[in-house]
PDB file of C-alpha atoms in Angstrom:
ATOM      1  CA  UNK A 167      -2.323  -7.534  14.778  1.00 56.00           C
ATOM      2  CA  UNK A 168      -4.789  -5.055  13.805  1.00 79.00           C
ATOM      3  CA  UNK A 169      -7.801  -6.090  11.750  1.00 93.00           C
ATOM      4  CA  UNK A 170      -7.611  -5.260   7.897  1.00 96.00           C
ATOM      5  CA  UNK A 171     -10.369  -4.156   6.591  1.00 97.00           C
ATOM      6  CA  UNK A 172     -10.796  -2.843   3.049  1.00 97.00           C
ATOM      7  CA  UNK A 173     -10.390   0.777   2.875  1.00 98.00           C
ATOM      8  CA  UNK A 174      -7.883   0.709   5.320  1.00 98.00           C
ATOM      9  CA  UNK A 175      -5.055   2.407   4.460  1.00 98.00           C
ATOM     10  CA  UNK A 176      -1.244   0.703   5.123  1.00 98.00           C
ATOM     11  CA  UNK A 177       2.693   0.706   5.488  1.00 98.00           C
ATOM     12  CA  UNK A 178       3.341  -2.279   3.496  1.00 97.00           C
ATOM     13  CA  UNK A 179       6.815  -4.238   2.725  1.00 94.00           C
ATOM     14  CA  UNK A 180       7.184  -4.170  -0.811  1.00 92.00           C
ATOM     15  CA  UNK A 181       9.495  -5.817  -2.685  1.00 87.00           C
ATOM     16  CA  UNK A 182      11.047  -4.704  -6.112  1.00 84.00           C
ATOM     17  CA  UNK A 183      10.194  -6.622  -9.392  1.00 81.00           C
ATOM     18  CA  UNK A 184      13.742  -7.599  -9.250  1.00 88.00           C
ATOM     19  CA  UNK A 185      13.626  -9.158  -5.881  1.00 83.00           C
ATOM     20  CA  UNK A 186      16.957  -6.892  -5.097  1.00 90.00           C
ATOM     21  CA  UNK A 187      15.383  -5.355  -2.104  1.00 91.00           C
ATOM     22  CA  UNK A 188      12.374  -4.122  -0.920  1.00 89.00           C
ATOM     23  CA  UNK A 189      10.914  -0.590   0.608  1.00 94.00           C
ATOM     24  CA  UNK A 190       8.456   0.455   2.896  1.00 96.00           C
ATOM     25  CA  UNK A 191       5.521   1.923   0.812  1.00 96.00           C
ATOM     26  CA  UNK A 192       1.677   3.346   1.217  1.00 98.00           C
ATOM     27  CA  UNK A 193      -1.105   1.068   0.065  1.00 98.00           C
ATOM     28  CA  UNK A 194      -4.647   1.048   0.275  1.00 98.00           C
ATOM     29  CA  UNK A 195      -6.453  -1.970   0.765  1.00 98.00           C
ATOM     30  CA  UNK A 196      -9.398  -2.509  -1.915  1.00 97.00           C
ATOM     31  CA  UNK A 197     -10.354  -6.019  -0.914  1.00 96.00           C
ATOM     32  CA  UNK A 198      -9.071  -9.133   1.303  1.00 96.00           C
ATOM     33  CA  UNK A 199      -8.367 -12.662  -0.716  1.00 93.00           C
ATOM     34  CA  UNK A 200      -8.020 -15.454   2.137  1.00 92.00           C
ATOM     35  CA  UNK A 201      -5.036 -14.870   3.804  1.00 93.00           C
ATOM     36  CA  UNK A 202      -3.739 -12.034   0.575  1.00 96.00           C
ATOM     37  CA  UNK A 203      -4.931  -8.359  -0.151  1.00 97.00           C
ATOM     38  CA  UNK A 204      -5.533  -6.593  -3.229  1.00 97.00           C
ATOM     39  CA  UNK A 205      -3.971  -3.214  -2.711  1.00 97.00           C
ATOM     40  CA  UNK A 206      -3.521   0.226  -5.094  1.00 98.00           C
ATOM     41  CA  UNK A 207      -0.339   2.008  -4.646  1.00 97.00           C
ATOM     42  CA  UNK A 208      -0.319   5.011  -2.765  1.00 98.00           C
ATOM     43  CA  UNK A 209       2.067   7.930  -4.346  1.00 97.00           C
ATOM     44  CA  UNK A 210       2.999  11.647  -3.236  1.00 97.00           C
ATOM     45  CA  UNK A 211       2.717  12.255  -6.649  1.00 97.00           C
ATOM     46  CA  UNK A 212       0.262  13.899  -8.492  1.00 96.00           C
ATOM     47  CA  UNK A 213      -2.375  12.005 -10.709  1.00 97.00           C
ATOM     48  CA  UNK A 214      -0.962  11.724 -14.310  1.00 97.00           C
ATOM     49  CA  UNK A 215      -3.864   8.877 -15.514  1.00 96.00           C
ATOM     50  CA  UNK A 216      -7.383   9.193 -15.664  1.00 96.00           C
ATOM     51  CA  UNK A 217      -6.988   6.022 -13.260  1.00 97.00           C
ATOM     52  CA  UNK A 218      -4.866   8.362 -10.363  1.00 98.00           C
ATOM     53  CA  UNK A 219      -7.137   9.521  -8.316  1.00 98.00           C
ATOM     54  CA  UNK A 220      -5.964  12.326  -5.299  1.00 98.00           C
ATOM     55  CA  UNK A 221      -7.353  12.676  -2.073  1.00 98.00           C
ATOM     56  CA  UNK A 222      -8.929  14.991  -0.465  1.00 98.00           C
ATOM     57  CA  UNK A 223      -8.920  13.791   2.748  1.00 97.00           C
ATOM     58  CA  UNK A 224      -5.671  12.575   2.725  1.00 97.00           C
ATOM     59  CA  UNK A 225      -4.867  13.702   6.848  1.00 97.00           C
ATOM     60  CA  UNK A 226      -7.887  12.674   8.342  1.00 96.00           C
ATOM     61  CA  UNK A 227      -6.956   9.137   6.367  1.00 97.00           C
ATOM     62  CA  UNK A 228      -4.001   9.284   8.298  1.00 97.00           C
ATOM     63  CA  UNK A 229      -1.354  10.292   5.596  1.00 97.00           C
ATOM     64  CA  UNK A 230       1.865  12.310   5.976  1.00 96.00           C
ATOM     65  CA  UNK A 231       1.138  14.391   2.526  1.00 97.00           C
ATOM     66  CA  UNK A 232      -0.851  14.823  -0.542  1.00 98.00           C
ATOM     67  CA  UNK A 233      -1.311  11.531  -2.122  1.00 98.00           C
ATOM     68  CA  UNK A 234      -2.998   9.532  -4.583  1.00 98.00           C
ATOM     69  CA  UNK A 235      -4.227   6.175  -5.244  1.00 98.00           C
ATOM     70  CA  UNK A 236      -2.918   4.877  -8.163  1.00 98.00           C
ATOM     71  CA  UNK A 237      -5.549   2.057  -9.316  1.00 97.00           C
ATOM     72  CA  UNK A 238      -3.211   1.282 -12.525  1.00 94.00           C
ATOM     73  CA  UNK A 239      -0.822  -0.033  -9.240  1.00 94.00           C
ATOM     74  CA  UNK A 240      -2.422  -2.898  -8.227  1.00 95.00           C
ATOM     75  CA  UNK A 241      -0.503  -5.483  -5.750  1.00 94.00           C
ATOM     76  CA  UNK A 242      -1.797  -9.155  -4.138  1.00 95.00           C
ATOM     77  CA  UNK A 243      -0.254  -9.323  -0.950  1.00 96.00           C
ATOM     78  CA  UNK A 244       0.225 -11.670   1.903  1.00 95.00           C
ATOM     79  CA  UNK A 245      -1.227  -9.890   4.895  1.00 96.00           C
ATOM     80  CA  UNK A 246       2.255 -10.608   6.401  1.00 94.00           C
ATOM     81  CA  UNK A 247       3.595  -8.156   4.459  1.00 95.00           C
ATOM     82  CA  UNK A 248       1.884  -5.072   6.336  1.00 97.00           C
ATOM     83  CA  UNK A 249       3.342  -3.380   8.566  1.00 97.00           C
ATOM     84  CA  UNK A 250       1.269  -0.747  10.267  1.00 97.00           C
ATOM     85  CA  UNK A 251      -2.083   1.063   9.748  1.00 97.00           C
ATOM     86  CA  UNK A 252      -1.988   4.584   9.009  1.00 98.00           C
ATOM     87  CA  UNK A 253      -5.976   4.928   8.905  1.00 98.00           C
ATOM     88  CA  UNK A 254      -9.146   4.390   6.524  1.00 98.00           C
ATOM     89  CA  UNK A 255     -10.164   6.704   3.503  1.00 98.00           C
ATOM     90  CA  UNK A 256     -12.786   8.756   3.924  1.00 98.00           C
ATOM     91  CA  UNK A 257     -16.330   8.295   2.615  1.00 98.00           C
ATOM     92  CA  UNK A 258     -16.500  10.936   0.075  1.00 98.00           C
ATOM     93  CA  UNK A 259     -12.882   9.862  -1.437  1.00 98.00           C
ATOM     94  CA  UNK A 260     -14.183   5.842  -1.249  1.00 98.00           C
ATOM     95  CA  UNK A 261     -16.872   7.379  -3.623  1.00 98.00           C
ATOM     96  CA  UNK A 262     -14.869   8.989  -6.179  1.00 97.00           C
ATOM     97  CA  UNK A 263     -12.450   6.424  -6.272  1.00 97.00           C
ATOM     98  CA  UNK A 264     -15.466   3.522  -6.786  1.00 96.00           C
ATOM     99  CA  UNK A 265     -16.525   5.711  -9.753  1.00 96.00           C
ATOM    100  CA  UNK A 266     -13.013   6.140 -11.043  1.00 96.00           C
ATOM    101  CA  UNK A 267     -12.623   2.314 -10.906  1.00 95.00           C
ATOM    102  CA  UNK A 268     -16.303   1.856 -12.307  1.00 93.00           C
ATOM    103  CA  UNK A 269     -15.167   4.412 -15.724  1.00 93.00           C
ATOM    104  CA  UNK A 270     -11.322   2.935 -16.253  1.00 93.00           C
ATOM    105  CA  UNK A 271     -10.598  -0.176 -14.787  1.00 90.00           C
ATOM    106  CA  UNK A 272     -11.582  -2.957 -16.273  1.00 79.00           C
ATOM    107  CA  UNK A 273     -10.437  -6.229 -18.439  1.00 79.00           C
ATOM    108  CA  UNK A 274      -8.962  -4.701 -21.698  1.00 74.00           C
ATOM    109  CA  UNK A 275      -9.669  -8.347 -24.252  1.00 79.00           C
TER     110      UNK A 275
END
């Protein structure tokens, strides 16, 4: 298996709340947790949150279309659970989405 590395993006298996099936989805890796990641959602979608950040970069990072991270989607995964690498996000989007994470996200008690 490829190396994960955070920043990478991925094809991951995700699996509904439910647990009535799951679907192939986007993610980008944000940081690695023993044998887990932490992941945002990727979405074709366009940002509707001040925490939806879209890419500029998105085909040199190896994406099909126009996306966005979504860091109000977060996931822990078991590495297992990816599929395929599609690429790694590019510096200047790392930086916007760092500063995006260091202005929204953060423990709301």
């Amino acid at each position: 298996m490829t190396t994960i590395q955070s920043g990478d993006f991925w094809v991951a298996e995700i699996t509904f709340t439910d647990k009535s099936a799951s679907k192939r989805r986007p993610i980008l890796v944000l940081w690695l947790d023993g044998q887990d990641i932490v992941a945002a959602a990727v979405t074709s979608a366009v940002p509707r949150t001040q925490t939806d950040v879209a890419l500029s970069d998105w085909q040199t990072s190896g994406l099909r279309v126009a996306s966005t991270v979504r860091l109000s989607r977060l996931d822990c995964l078991e590495q297992s659970l990816l599929l395929y690498k599609l690429g790694h996000i590019s510096d200047d989007d790392a930086q916007r989405l760092q500063q995006v994470w260091g202005n929204f996200v953060k423990p709301q008690f």
